Amino acid sequence: RGARDTLGAVYDLKELRRCRFQAVMRGMRFMHKFLLQDKCAPLFSIGDDAACVFFEVWYTSSDSLIRAEARGIAVDLLRRYEGHILKCKPRTTLQERRDVFFQLMYLIRCYVEMELDAEPLLADADQLYLQDGLQDADRMFGISTQALSTVRLEDWTVLIMNIMIIDFNNRCLFNNRWRTNFGLTQAFFHLRTLPLAPPGETDAFFHSYYLATHVAFA
């Protein structure tokens, strides 16, 4: 079977799939090698996203060979980052501990879905949740949940992802283990009133576009 592009050129679908498969595998292996350079300096600098992206490939791909490769890379990077976050991440201020807590949330989700041992991560998350009073949504998310209009447009993307991972872990995996009285329902209700910038080359449009894509993801 063939397929035409917008210019009318015809391509062989089997060959396109072969090229795509090779490109994906080559790209994942390159990224894995890069993240391990200099004793994992790129991995530790980028953070949990660098490991979780391979979990997302494993979680969503329909190709069993790609899924297997992505899982192997994800497990390797997740375990390396686990040691870093448990032993080396700064925890002096509430903001630093809050950042560690949310990174733990993302890692825990990956570990549980991939059937890895998440107990050290869970114990650390539980301790941070209790010691810093993160039952209070304002302390957990670093905002005033009663004054959402004070949250800047550029801060909403990270905020909505943090709300999403807490909601997902509490609702789908852990039966309200990290209970909070603020979630996606309240956030989305407010976002219906948030003005977004029209297309253009402004920072406001960039933040608006980025937020819209993450609302769709959440």
PDB file of C-alpha atoms in Angstrom:
ATOM      1  CA  ARG A   1       0.000   0.000   0.000  1.00  0.00           C
ATOM      2  CA  GLY A   2       1.102   3.537  -0.696  1.00  0.00           C
ATOM      3  CA  ALA A   3       0.377   6.893   0.865  1.00  0.00           C
ATOM      4  CA  ARG A   4       0.521  10.384  -0.589  1.00  0.00           C
ATOM      5  CA  ASP A   5       1.851  13.430   1.174  1.00  0.00           C
ATOM      6  CA  THR A   6       0.412  16.931   0.729  1.00  0.00           C
ATOM      7  CA  LEU A   7       2.536  17.448  -2.380  1.00  0.00           C
ATOM      8  CA  GLY A   8       1.265  14.264  -4.018  1.00  0.00           C
ATOM      9  CA  ALA A   9       4.422  12.173  -3.634  1.00  0.00           C
ATOM     10  CA  VAL A  10       3.721   8.460  -3.052  1.00  0.00           C
ATOM     11  CA  TYR A  11       5.458   6.490  -0.277  1.00  0.00           C
ATOM     12  CA  ASP A  12       5.486   2.829   0.645  1.00  0.00           C
ATOM     13  CA  LEU A  13       3.791   2.415   4.026  1.00  0.00           C
ATOM     14  CA  LYS A  14       5.847  -0.626   5.002  1.00  0.00           C
ATOM     15  CA  GLU A  15       9.055   1.264   4.308  1.00  0.00           C
ATOM     16  CA  LEU A  16       7.802   4.293   6.242  1.00  0.00           C
ATOM     17  CA  ARG A  17       7.028   2.113   9.261  1.00  0.00           C
ATOM     18  CA  ARG A  18      10.487   0.537   9.057  1.00  0.00           C
ATOM     19  CA  CYS A  19      12.152   3.952   8.925  1.00  0.00           C
ATOM     20  CA  ARG A  20      10.040   5.225  11.807  1.00  0.00           C
ATOM     21  CA  PHE A  21      10.884   2.196  13.942  1.00  0.00           C
ATOM     22  CA  GLN A  22      14.614   2.604  13.319  1.00  0.00           C
ATOM     23  CA  ALA A  23      14.462   6.339  14.024  1.00  0.00           C
ATOM     24  CA  VAL A  24      12.615   5.844  17.319  1.00  0.00           C
ATOM     25  CA  MET A  25      15.016   3.143  18.497  1.00  0.00           C
ATOM     26  CA  ARG A  26      18.068   5.173  17.455  1.00  0.00           C
ATOM     27  CA  GLY A  27      16.695   8.265  19.173  1.00  0.00           C
ATOM     28  CA  MET A  28      15.937   6.479  22.442  1.00  0.00           C
ATOM     29  CA  ARG A  29      19.372   4.882  22.572  1.00  0.00           C
ATOM     30  CA  PHE A  30      21.072   8.194  21.834  1.00  0.00           C
ATOM     31  CA  MET A  31      19.092   9.923  24.602  1.00  0.00           C
ATOM     32  CA  HIS A  32      19.907   7.121  27.044  1.00  0.00           C
ATOM     33  CA  LYS A  33      23.619   7.363  26.311  1.00  0.00           C
ATOM     34  CA  PHE A  34      23.527  11.163  26.584  1.00  0.00           C
ATOM     35  CA  LEU A  35      21.734  11.132  29.953  1.00  0.00           C
ATOM     36  CA  LEU A  36      24.375   8.816  31.442  1.00  0.00           C
ATOM     37  CA  GLN A  37      27.319  11.050  30.488  1.00  0.00           C
ATOM     38  CA  ASP A  38      29.524  12.570  33.193  1.00  0.00           C
ATOM     39  CA  LYS A  39      28.176  10.264  35.898  1.00  0.00           C
ATOM     40  CA  CYS A  40      24.550  11.011  34.963  1.00  0.00           C
ATOM     41  CA  ALA A  41      24.972  14.795  35.129  1.00  0.00           C
ATOM     42  CA  PRO A  42      22.404  15.460  32.352  1.00  0.00           C
ATOM     43  CA  LEU A  43      19.890  13.136  34.009  1.00  0.00           C
ATOM     44  CA  PHE A  44      20.269  14.806  37.397  1.00  0.00           C
ATOM     45  CA  SER A  45      20.162  18.280  35.849  1.00  0.00           C
ATOM     46  CA  ILE A  46      16.996  17.684  33.809  1.00  0.00           C
ATOM     47  CA  GLY A  47      15.253  15.832  36.633  1.00  0.00           C
ATOM     48  CA  ASP A  48      12.486  13.269  36.752  1.00  0.00           C
ATOM     49  CA  ASP A  49      11.192  14.202  33.270  1.00  0.00           C
ATOM     50  CA  ALA A  50      14.293  12.678  31.701  1.00  0.00           C
ATOM     51  CA  ALA A  51      13.458   9.284  33.160  1.00  0.00           C
ATOM     52  CA  CYS A  52       9.667   9.533  32.947  1.00  0.00           C
ATOM     53  CA  VAL A  53       9.657  10.255  29.209  1.00  0.00           C
ATOM     54  CA  PHE A  54      10.734   6.655  28.547  1.00  0.00           C
ATOM     55  CA  PHE A  55       7.991   5.425  30.859  1.00  0.00           C
ATOM     56  CA  GLU A  56       5.519   7.373  28.705  1.00  0.00           C
ATOM     57  CA  VAL A  57       6.874   5.695  25.554  1.00  0.00           C
ATOM     58  CA  TRP A  58       6.478   2.288  27.197  1.00  0.00           C
ATOM     59  CA  TYR A  59       3.007   3.254  28.436  1.00  0.00           C
ATOM     60  CA  THR A  60       1.656   4.482  25.096  1.00  0.00           C
ATOM     61  CA  SER A  61       3.463   2.735  22.227  1.00  0.00           C
ATOM     62  CA  SER A  62       1.676  -0.019  20.309  1.00  0.00           C
ATOM     63  CA  ASP A  63       4.964  -1.531  19.111  1.00  0.00           C
ATOM     64  CA  SER A  64       6.142  -4.321  21.426  1.00  0.00           C
ATOM     65  CA  LEU A  65       9.822  -3.919  20.495  1.00  0.00           C
ATOM     66  CA  ILE A  66       9.750  -0.180  21.136  1.00  0.00           C
ATOM     67  CA  ARG A  67       7.925  -0.773  24.416  1.00  0.00           C
ATOM     68  CA  ALA A  68      10.526  -3.309  25.527  1.00  0.00           C
ATOM     69  CA  GLU A  69      13.411  -0.965  24.700  1.00  0.00           C
ATOM     70  CA  ALA A  70      11.701   1.980  26.401  1.00  0.00           C
ATOM     71  CA  ARG A  71      10.992  -0.051  29.520  1.00  0.00           C
ATOM     72  CA  GLY A  72      14.613  -1.132  29.853  1.00  0.00           C
ATOM     73  CA  ILE A  73      15.830   2.462  29.557  1.00  0.00           C
ATOM     74  CA  ALA A  74      13.121   3.743  31.890  1.00  0.00           C
ATOM     75  CA  VAL A  75      13.978   1.225  34.610  1.00  0.00           C
ATOM     76  CA  ASP A  76      17.682   2.067  34.378  1.00  0.00           C
ATOM     77  CA  LEU A  77      17.133   5.836  34.557  1.00  0.00           C
ATOM     78  CA  LEU A  78      14.429   5.679  37.210  1.00  0.00           C
ATOM     79  CA  ARG A  79      16.625   3.639  39.548  1.00  0.00           C
ATOM     80  CA  ARG A  80      19.588   5.958  39.024  1.00  0.00           C
ATOM     81  CA  TYR A  81      17.401   9.001  39.698  1.00  0.00           C
ATOM     82  CA  GLU A  82      15.862   7.316  42.741  1.00  0.00           C
ATOM     83  CA  GLY A  83      19.259   7.219  44.420  1.00  0.00           C
ATOM     84  CA  HIS A  84      19.843  10.870  43.545  1.00  0.00           C
ATOM     85  CA  ILE A  85      16.518  12.175  44.811  1.00  0.00           C
ATOM     86  CA  LEU A  86      16.639  10.193  48.053  1.00  0.00           C
ATOM     87  CA  LYS A  87      20.203  11.148  48.937  1.00  0.00           C
ATOM     88  CA  CYS A  88      21.324  14.256  47.061  1.00  0.00           C
ATOM     89  CA  LYS A  89      18.445  16.629  46.267  1.00  0.00           C
ATOM     90  CA  PRO A  90      18.459  19.818  48.394  1.00  0.00           C
ATOM     91  CA  ARG A  91      15.762  19.895  51.099  1.00  0.00           C
ATOM     92  CA  THR A  92      16.577  23.011  53.096  1.00  0.00           C
ATOM     93  CA  THR A  93      13.526  25.125  52.282  1.00  0.00           C
ATOM     94  CA  LEU A  94       9.841  24.288  51.991  1.00  0.00           C
ATOM     95  CA  GLN A  95      10.012  25.017  48.261  1.00  0.00           C
ATOM     96  CA  GLU A  96      12.870  22.545  47.811  1.00  0.00           C
ATOM     97  CA  ARG A  97      11.030  19.877  49.791  1.00  0.00           C
ATOM     98  CA  ARG A  98       7.835  20.569  47.831  1.00  0.00           C
ATOM     99  CA  ASP A  99       9.801  20.081  44.604  1.00  0.00           C
ATOM    100  CA  VAL A 100      11.163  16.776  45.901  1.00  0.00           C
ATOM    101  CA  PHE A 101       7.654  15.678  46.912  1.00  0.00           C
ATOM    102  CA  PHE A 102       6.224  16.217  43.437  1.00  0.00           C
ATOM    103  CA  GLN A 103       9.170  14.536  41.761  1.00  0.00           C
ATOM    104  CA  LEU A 104       8.521  11.585  44.062  1.00  0.00           C
ATOM    105  CA  MET A 105       4.894  11.572  42.931  1.00  0.00           C
ATOM    106  CA  TYR A 106       5.921  11.209  39.288  1.00  0.00           C
ATOM    107  CA  LEU A 107       8.496   8.534  40.063  1.00  0.00           C
ATOM    108  CA  ILE A 108       6.070   6.591  42.251  1.00  0.00           C
ATOM    109  CA  ARG A 109       3.464   6.535  39.494  1.00  0.00           C
ATOM    110  CA  CYS A 110       6.062   5.091  37.097  1.00  0.00           C
ATOM    111  CA  TYR A 111       7.291   2.518  39.614  1.00  0.00           C
ATOM    112  CA  VAL A 112       3.813   1.265  40.457  1.00  0.00           C
ATOM    113  CA  GLU A 113       2.628   1.056  36.845  1.00  0.00           C
ATOM    114  CA  MET A 114       5.819  -0.843  35.930  1.00  0.00           C
ATOM    115  CA  GLU A 115       5.533  -3.103  38.995  1.00  0.00           C
ATOM    116  CA  LEU A 116       8.826  -1.960  40.551  1.00  0.00           C
ATOM    117  CA  ASP A 117       9.535  -1.639  44.270  1.00  0.00           C
ATOM    118  CA  ALA A 118       8.392   1.856  45.244  1.00  0.00           C
ATOM    119  CA  GLU A 119       8.598   1.465  49.032  1.00  0.00           C
ATOM    120  CA  PRO A 120      11.627   3.754  49.622  1.00  0.00           C
ATOM    121  CA  LEU A 121       9.992   6.461  47.494  1.00  0.00           C
ATOM    122  CA  LEU A 122       6.643   6.032  49.234  1.00  0.00           C
ATOM    123  CA  ALA A 123       8.224   6.285  52.671  1.00  0.00           C
ATOM    124  CA  ASP A 124      10.011   9.497  51.694  1.00  0.00           C
ATOM    125  CA  ALA A 125       6.854  11.018  50.191  1.00  0.00           C
ATOM    126  CA  ASP A 126       4.830  10.134  53.290  1.00  0.00           C
ATOM    127  CA  GLN A 127       7.406  11.760  55.553  1.00  0.00           C
ATOM    128  CA  LEU A 128       7.465  14.985  53.532  1.00  0.00           C
ATOM    129  CA  TYR A 129       3.675  15.076  53.357  1.00  0.00           C
ATOM    130  CA  LEU A 130       3.365  14.861  57.141  1.00  0.00           C
ATOM    131  CA  GLN A 131       6.341  16.935  58.277  1.00  0.00           C
ATOM    132  CA  ASP A 132       5.539  19.878  56.002  1.00  0.00           C
ATOM    133  CA  GLY A 133       1.786  19.845  56.512  1.00  0.00           C
ATOM    134  CA  LEU A 134       1.023  19.180  52.858  1.00  0.00           C
ATOM    135  CA  GLN A 135      -2.508  18.189  53.801  1.00  0.00           C
ATOM    136  CA  ASP A 136      -3.031  21.945  53.438  1.00  0.00           C
ATOM    137  CA  ALA A 137      -3.451  22.464  49.684  1.00  0.00           C
ATOM    138  CA  ASP A 138      -1.921  25.942  49.891  1.00  0.00           C
ATOM    139  CA  ARG A 139       1.288  24.476  51.314  1.00  0.00           C
ATOM    140  CA  MET A 140       1.236  21.508  48.938  1.00  0.00           C
ATOM    141  CA  PHE A 141       0.901  23.572  45.755  1.00  0.00           C
ATOM    142  CA  GLY A 142       2.522  26.812  46.930  1.00  0.00           C
ATOM    143  CA  ILE A 143      -0.489  28.957  46.035  1.00  0.00           C
ATOM    144  CA  SER A 144      -3.598  30.426  47.627  1.00  0.00           C
ATOM    145  CA  THR A 145      -6.372  28.099  46.511  1.00  0.00           C
ATOM    146  CA  GLN A 146      -8.901  30.758  47.566  1.00  0.00           C
ATOM    147  CA  ALA A 147      -7.290  33.362  45.313  1.00  0.00           C
ATOM    148  CA  LEU A 148      -6.463  31.539  42.086  1.00  0.00           C
ATOM    149  CA  SER A 149      -6.580  34.815  40.157  1.00  0.00           C
ATOM    150  CA  THR A 150      -3.213  35.643  41.756  1.00  0.00           C
ATOM    151  CA  VAL A 151      -1.528  32.693  40.020  1.00  0.00           C
ATOM    152  CA  ARG A 152       0.440  33.981  37.030  1.00  0.00           C
ATOM    153  CA  LEU A 153      -0.292  32.581  33.572  1.00  0.00           C
ATOM    154  CA  GLU A 154       3.275  31.284  33.252  1.00  0.00           C
ATOM    155  CA  ASP A 155       2.944  29.317  36.506  1.00  0.00           C
ATOM    156  CA  TRP A 156      -0.203  27.424  35.544  1.00  0.00           C
ATOM    157  CA  THR A 157       1.423  24.750  33.379  1.00  0.00           C
ATOM    158  CA  VAL A 158       3.603  23.293  36.137  1.00  0.00           C
ATOM    159  CA  LEU A 159       0.783  23.799  38.634  1.00  0.00           C
ATOM    160  CA  ILE A 160      -1.776  21.888  36.541  1.00  0.00           C
ATOM    161  CA  MET A 161       0.644  18.975  36.111  1.00  0.00           C
ATOM    162  CA  ASN A 162       1.298  18.846  39.852  1.00  0.00           C
ATOM    163  CA  ILE A 163      -2.435  18.856  40.539  1.00  0.00           C
ATOM    164  CA  MET A 164      -2.908  16.139  37.930  1.00  0.00           C
ATOM    165  CA  ILE A 165      -0.301  13.761  39.370  1.00  0.00           C
ATOM    166  CA  ILE A 166      -1.722  14.133  42.884  1.00  0.00           C
ATOM    167  CA  ASP A 167      -5.249  13.488  41.608  1.00  0.00           C
ATOM    168  CA  PHE A 168      -4.090  10.494  39.553  1.00  0.00           C
ATOM    169  CA  ASN A 169      -2.113   8.906  42.373  1.00  0.00           C
ATOM    170  CA  ASN A 170      -4.863   9.496  44.928  1.00  0.00           C
ATOM    171  CA  ARG A 171      -7.755   8.373  42.731  1.00  0.00           C
ATOM    172  CA  CYS A 172      -6.216   5.608  40.648  1.00  0.00           C
ATOM    173  CA  LEU A 173      -3.376   4.099  42.649  1.00  0.00           C
ATOM    174  CA  PHE A 174      -3.386   4.917  46.357  1.00  0.00           C
ATOM    175  CA  ASN A 175      -6.925   5.642  47.590  1.00  0.00           C
ATOM    176  CA  ASN A 176      -6.295   9.192  48.856  1.00  0.00           C
ATOM    177  CA  ARG A 177      -2.961   8.429  50.518  1.00  0.00           C
ATOM    178  CA  TRP A 178      -1.938  12.115  50.157  1.00  0.00           C
ATOM    179  CA  ARG A 179      -5.321  13.657  50.775  1.00  0.00           C
ATOM    180  CA  THR A 180      -5.935  17.252  49.723  1.00  0.00           C
ATOM    181  CA  ASN A 181      -9.062  19.367  49.353  1.00  0.00           C
ATOM    182  CA  PHE A 182      -8.009  20.838  46.004  1.00  0.00           C
ATOM    183  CA  GLY A 183      -7.802  19.072  42.658  1.00  0.00           C
ATOM    184  CA  LEU A 184      -8.409  19.225  38.927  1.00  0.00           C
ATOM    185  CA  THR A 185     -12.120  19.931  39.360  1.00  0.00           C
ATOM    186  CA  GLN A 186     -11.466  23.219  41.164  1.00  0.00           C
ATOM    187  CA  ALA A 187      -8.528  24.111  38.902  1.00  0.00           C
ATOM    188  CA  PHE A 188     -10.489  23.534  35.688  1.00  0.00           C
ATOM    189  CA  PHE A 189     -13.423  25.528  37.016  1.00  0.00           C
ATOM    190  CA  HIS A 190     -11.114  28.514  37.460  1.00  0.00           C
ATOM    191  CA  LEU A 191      -9.288  27.996  34.157  1.00  0.00           C
ATOM    192  CA  ARG A 192     -12.567  28.515  32.289  1.00  0.00           C
ATOM    193  CA  THR A 193     -12.249  32.182  33.317  1.00  0.00           C
ATOM    194  CA  LEU A 194      -8.514  32.600  32.656  1.00  0.00           C
ATOM    195  CA  PRO A 195      -7.773  34.890  29.658  1.00  0.00           C
ATOM    196  CA  LEU A 196      -5.351  33.343  27.164  1.00  0.00           C
ATOM    197  CA  ALA A 197      -3.283  35.274  24.648  1.00  0.00           C
ATOM    198  CA  PRO A 198      -4.071  35.043  20.910  1.00  0.00           C
ATOM    199  CA  PRO A 199      -1.508  33.708  18.397  1.00  0.00           C
ATOM    200  CA  GLY A 200       1.618  35.803  18.108  1.00  0.00           C
ATOM    201  CA  GLU A 201       5.259  35.895  19.124  1.00  0.00           C
ATOM    202  CA  THR A 202       4.714  37.048  22.667  1.00  0.00           C
ATOM    203  CA  ASP A 203       5.616  35.265  25.895  1.00  0.00           C
ATOM    204  CA  ALA A 204       1.932  35.347  26.830  1.00  0.00           C
ATOM    205  CA  PHE A 205       0.983  33.352  23.724  1.00  0.00           C
ATOM    206  CA  PHE A 206       3.755  30.830  24.405  1.00  0.00           C
ATOM    207  CA  HIS A 207       2.514  30.326  27.975  1.00  0.00           C
ATOM    208  CA  SER A 208      -1.105  30.157  26.805  1.00  0.00           C
ATOM    209  CA  TYR A 209      -0.343  27.534  24.152  1.00  0.00           C
ATOM    210  CA  TYR A 210       1.774  25.463  26.539  1.00  0.00           C
ATOM    211  CA  LEU A 211      -0.940  25.584  29.183  1.00  0.00           C
ATOM    212  CA  ALA A 212      -3.649  24.518  26.700  1.00  0.00           C
ATOM    213  CA  THR A 213      -1.655  21.442  25.633  1.00  0.00           C
ATOM    214  CA  HIS A 214      -1.130  20.430  29.259  1.00  0.00           C
ATOM    215  CA  VAL A 215      -4.780  20.929  30.147  1.00  0.00           C
ATOM    216  CA  ALA A 216      -5.578  18.493  27.331  1.00  0.00           C
ATOM    217  CA  PHE A 217      -2.981  16.052  28.730  1.00  0.00           C
ATOM    218  CA  ALA A 218      -4.327  16.328  32.267  1.00  0.00           C
TER     219      ALA A 218
END
